PDB file of C-alpha atoms in Angstrom:
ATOM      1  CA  UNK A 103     -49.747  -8.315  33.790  1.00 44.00           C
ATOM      2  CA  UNK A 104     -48.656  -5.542  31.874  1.00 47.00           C
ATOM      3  CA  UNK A 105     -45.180  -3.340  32.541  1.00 55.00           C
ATOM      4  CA  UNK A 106     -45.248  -0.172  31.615  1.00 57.00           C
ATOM      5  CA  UNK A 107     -42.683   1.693  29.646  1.00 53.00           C
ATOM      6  CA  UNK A 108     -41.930   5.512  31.219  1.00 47.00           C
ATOM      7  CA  UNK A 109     -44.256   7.560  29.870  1.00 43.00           C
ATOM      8  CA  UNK A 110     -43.014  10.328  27.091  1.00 44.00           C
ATOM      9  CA  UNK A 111     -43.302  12.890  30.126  1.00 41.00           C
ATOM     10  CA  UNK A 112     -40.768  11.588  31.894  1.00 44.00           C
ATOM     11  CA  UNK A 113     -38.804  10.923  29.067  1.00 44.00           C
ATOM     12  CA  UNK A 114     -39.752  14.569  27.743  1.00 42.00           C
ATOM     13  CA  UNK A 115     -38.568  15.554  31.748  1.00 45.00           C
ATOM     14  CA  UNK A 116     -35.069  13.877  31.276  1.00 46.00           C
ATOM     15  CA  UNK A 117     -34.371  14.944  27.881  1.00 45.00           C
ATOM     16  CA  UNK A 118     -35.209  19.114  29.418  1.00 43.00           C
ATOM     17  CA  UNK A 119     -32.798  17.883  32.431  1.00 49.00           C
ATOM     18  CA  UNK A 120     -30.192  17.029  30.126  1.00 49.00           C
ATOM     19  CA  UNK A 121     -30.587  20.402  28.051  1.00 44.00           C
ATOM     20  CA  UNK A 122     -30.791  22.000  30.978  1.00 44.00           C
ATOM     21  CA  UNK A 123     -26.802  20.526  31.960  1.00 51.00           C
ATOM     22  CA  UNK A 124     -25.736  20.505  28.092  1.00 50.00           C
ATOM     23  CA  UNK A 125     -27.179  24.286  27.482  1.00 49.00           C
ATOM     24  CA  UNK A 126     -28.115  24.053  23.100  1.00 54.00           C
ATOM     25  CA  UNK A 127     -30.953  23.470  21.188  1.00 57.00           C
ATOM     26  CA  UNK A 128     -28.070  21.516  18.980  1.00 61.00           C
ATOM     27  CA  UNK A 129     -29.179  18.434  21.450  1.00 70.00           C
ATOM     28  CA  UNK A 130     -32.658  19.006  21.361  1.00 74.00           C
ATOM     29  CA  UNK A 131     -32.886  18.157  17.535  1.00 90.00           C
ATOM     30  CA  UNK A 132     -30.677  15.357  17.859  1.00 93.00           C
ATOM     31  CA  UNK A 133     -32.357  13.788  20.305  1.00 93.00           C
ATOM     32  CA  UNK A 134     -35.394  14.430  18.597  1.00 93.00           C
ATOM     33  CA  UNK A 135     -34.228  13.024  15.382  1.00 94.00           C
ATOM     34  CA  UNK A 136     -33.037  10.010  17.292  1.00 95.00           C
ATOM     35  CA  UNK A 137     -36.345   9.744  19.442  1.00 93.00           C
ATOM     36  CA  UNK A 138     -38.367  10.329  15.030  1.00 94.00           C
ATOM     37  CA  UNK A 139     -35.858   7.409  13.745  1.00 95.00           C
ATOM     38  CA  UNK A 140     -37.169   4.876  16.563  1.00 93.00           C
ATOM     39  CA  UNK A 141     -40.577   5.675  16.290  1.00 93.00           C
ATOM     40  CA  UNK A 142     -40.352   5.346  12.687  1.00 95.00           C
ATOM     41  CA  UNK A 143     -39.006   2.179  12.683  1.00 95.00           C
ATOM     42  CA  UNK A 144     -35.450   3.018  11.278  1.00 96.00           C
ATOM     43  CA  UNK A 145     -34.160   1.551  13.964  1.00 96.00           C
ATOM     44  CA  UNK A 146     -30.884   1.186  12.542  1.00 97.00           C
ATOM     45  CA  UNK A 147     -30.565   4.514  11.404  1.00 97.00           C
ATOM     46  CA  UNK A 148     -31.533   5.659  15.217  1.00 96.00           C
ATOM     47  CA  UNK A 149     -28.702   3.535  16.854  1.00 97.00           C
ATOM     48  CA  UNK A 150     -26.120   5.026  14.452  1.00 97.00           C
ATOM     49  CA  UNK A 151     -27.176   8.525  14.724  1.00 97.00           C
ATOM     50  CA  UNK A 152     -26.818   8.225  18.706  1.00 97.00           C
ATOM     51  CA  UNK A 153     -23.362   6.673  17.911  1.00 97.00           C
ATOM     52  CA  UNK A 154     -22.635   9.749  15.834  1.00 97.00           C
ATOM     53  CA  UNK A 155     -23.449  11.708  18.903  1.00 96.00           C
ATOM     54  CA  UNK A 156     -22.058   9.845  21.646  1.00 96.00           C
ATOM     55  CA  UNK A 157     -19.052   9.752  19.723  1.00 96.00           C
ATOM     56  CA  UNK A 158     -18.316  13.345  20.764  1.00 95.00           C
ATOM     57  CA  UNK A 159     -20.716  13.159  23.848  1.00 94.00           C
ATOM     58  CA  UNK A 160     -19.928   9.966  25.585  1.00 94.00           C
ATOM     59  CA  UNK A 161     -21.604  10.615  28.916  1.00 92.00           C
ATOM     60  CA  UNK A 162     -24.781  12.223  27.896  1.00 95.00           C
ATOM     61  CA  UNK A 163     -27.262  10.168  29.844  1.00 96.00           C
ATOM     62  CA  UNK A 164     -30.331  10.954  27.976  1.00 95.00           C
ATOM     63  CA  UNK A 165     -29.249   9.978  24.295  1.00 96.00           C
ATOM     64  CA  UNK A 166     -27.489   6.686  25.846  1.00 97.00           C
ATOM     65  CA  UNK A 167     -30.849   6.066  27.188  1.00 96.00           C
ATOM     66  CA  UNK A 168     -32.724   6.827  23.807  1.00 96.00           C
ATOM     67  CA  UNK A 169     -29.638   4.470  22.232  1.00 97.00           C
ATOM     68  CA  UNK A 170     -31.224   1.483  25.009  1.00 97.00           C
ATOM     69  CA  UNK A 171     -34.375   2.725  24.236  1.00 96.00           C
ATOM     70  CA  UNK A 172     -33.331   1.705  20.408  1.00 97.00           C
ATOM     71  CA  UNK A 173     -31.728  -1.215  21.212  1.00 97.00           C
ATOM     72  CA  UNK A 174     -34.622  -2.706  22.739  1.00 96.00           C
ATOM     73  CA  UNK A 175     -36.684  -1.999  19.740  1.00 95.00           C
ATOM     74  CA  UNK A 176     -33.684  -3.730  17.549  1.00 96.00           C
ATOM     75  CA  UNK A 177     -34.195  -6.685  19.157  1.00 97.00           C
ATOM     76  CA  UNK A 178     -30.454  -6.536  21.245  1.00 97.00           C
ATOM     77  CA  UNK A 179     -31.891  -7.518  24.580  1.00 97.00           C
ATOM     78  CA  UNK A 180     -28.209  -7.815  25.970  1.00 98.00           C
ATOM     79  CA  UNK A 181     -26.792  -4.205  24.322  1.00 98.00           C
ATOM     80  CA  UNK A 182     -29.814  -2.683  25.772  1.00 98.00           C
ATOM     81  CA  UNK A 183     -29.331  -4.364  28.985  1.00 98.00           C
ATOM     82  CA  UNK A 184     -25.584  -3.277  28.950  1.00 98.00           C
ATOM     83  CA  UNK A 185     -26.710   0.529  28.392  1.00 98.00           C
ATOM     84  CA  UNK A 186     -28.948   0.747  31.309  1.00 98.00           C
ATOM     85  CA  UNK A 187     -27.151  -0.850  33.589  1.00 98.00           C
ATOM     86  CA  UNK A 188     -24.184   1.697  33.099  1.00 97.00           C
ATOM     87  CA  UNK A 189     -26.449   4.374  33.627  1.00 97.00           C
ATOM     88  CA  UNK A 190     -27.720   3.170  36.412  1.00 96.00           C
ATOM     89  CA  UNK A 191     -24.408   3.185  37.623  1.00 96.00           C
ATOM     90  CA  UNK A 192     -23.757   6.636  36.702  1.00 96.00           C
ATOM     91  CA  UNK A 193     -26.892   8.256  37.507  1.00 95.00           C
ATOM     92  CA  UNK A 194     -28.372   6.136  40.008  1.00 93.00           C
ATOM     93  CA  UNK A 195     -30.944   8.897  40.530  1.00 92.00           C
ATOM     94  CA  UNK A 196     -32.899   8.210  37.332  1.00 94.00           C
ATOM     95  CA  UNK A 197     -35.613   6.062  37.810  1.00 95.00           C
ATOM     96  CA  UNK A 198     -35.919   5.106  33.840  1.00 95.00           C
ATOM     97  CA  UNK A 199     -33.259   3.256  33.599  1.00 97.00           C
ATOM     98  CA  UNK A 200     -34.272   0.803  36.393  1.00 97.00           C
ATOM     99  CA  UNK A 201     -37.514   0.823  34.863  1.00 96.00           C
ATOM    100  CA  UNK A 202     -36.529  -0.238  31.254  1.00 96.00           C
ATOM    101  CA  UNK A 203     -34.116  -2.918  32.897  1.00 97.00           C
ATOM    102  CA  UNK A 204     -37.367  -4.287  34.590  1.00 96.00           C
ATOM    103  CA  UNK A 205     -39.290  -4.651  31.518  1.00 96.00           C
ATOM    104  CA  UNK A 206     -36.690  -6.387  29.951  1.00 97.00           C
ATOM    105  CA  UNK A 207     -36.637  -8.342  32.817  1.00 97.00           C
ATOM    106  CA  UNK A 208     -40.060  -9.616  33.187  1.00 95.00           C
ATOM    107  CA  UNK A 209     -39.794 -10.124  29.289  1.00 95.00           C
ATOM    108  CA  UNK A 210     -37.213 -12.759  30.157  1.00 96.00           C
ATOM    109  CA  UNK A 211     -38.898 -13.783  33.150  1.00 95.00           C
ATOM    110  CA  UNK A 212     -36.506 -12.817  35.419  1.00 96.00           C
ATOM    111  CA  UNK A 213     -39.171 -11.436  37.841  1.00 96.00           C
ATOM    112  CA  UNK A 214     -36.250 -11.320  40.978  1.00 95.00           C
ATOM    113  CA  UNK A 215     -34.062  -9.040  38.651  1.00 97.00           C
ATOM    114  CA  UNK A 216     -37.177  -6.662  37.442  1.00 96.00           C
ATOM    115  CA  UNK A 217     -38.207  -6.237  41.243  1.00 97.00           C
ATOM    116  CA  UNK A 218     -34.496  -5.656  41.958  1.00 97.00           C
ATOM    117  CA  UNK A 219     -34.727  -3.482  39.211  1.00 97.00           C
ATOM    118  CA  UNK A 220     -38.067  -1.299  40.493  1.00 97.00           C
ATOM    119  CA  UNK A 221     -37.385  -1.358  43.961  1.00 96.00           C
ATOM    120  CA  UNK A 222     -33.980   0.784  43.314  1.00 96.00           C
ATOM    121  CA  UNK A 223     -35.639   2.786  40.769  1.00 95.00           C
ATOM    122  CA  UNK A 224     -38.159   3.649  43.268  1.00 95.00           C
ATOM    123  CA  UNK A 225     -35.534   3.458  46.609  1.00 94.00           C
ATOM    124  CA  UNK A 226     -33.666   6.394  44.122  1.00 91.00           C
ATOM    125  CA  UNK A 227     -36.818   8.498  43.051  1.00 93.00           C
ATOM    126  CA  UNK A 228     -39.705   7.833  45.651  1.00 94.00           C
ATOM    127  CA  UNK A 229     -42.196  10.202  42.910  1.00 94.00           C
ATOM    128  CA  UNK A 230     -41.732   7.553  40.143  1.00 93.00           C
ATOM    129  CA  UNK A 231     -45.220   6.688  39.855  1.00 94.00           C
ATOM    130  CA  UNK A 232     -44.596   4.546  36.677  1.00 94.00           C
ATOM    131  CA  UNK A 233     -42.152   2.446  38.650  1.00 94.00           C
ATOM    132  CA  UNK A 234     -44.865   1.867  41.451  1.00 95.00           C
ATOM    133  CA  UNK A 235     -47.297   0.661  39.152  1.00 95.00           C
ATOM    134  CA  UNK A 236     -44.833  -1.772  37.507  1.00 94.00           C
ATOM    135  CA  UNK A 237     -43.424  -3.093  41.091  1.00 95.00           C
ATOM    136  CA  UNK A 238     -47.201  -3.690  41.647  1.00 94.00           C
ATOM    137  CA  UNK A 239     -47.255  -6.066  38.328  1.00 94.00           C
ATOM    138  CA  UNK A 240     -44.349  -7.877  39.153  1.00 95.00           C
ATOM    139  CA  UNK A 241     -45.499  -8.422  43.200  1.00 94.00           C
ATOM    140  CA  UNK A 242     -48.590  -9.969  41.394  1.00 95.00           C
ATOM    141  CA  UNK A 243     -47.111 -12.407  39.116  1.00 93.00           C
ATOM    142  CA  UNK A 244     -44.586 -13.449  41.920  1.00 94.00           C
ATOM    143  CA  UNK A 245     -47.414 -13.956  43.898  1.00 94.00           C
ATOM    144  CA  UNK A 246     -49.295 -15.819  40.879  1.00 93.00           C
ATOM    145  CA  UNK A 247     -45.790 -18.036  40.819  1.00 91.00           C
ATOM    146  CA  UNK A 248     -45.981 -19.128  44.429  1.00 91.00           C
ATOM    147  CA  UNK A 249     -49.442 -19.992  44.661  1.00 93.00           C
ATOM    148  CA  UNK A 250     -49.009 -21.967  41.350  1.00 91.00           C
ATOM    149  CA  UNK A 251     -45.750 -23.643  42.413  1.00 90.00           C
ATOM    150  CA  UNK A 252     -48.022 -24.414  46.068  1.00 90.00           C
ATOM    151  CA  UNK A 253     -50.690 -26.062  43.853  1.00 90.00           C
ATOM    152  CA  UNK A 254     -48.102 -28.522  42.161  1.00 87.00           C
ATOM    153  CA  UNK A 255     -46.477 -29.434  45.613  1.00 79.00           C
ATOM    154  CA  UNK A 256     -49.721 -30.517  46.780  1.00 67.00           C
ATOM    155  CA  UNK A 257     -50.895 -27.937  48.448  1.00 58.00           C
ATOM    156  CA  UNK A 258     -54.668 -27.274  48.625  1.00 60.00           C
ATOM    157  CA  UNK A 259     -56.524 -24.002  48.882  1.00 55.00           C
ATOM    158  CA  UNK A 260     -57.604 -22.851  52.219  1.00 52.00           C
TER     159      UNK A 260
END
C-alpha cells in the first residue's frame, strides 16, 4: 500500500492561500527558497531558513508546514509530528496537515492514528481527493491486519 504525499497543487494552493492573507511576493521567495533547499537535499539549511522566517512570522501556516515538510525529510519523525499537529489545531480546515500526520503514521504503523488522521482531514475538507485515496490504503491494510490476525487464531477461510 502506498500513502500519498499532497500533491505540489495543493501545496502550490496553500502556499497562494497564504499569500493571499500575508499580501508580498517577500513570502513567495521564501517559501520558495525553503520549498529549493528541501528538494535539494539541504535539508538543514531549509529548517533554518524557515526558523529565520518564523522567527518574525510565527503563525504562518504554510512555511510551518514546509518546516514539517523538512523535518520529515531530516529524519525528526517526532518534530515533524509536533508541527502538524499544532496546525491542525490551528487550522483545522487544512487537509495537509492531517494528511502528512497519516503518512507518518502508517510509516510507524500506527494505522488507528493515520485513519484518525484522514478521516478529520477529510471530515474538515470533503474535496481532499488525496486524503480519500490514502484513507482507502489504510482501510486496506487494516483489513489485511484482521484477516491475518483471523488466520493465526485459527480461523479458516470461508
Amino acid at each position: 500500500m502506498f500513502m500519498r504525499r499532497s500533491p505540489s497543487s495543493a501545496l502550490r494552493a496553500l502556499a497562494v492561500a497564504a499569500l493571499l492573507a500575508a499580501g508580498g511576493a517577500a513570502q513567495a521567495d521564501d517559501y520558495s527558497d525553503v520549498a529549493k533547499l528541501v528538494r535539494a537535499g539541504k535539508i538543514a539549511d531549509a529548517i533554518a531558513k524557515a526558523d529565520q522566517y518564523l522567527a518574525s512570522n510565527q503563525r504562518d501556516p504554510q512555511m510551518r508546514f514546509l518546516k514539517g515538510t523538512a523535518q520529515v525529510a531530516a529524519g525528526q519523525t517526532e518534530e515533524a509530528i509536533a508541527t502538524f499537529t499544532l496546525l491542525t489545531e490551528e487550522y483545522p480546515e487544512l487537509p495537509e496537515p492531517y494528511n502528512n500526520l497519516a503518512v507518518i503514521y502508517a510509516r510507524q504503523g500506527e494505522l488507528d492514528k493515520a485513519r484518525a488522521a484522514l478521516e478529520s482531514a477529510v471530515r474538515n475538507n470533503p474535496n481532499y481527493a488525496v486524503a480519500y485515496e490514502n484513507l482507502g490504503d489504510i482501510y486496506a491494510r487494516l483489513a489485511y491486519q484482521a484477516y491475518a490476525q483471523s488466520r493465526t487464531k485459527g480461523g479458516r477461510p470461508a
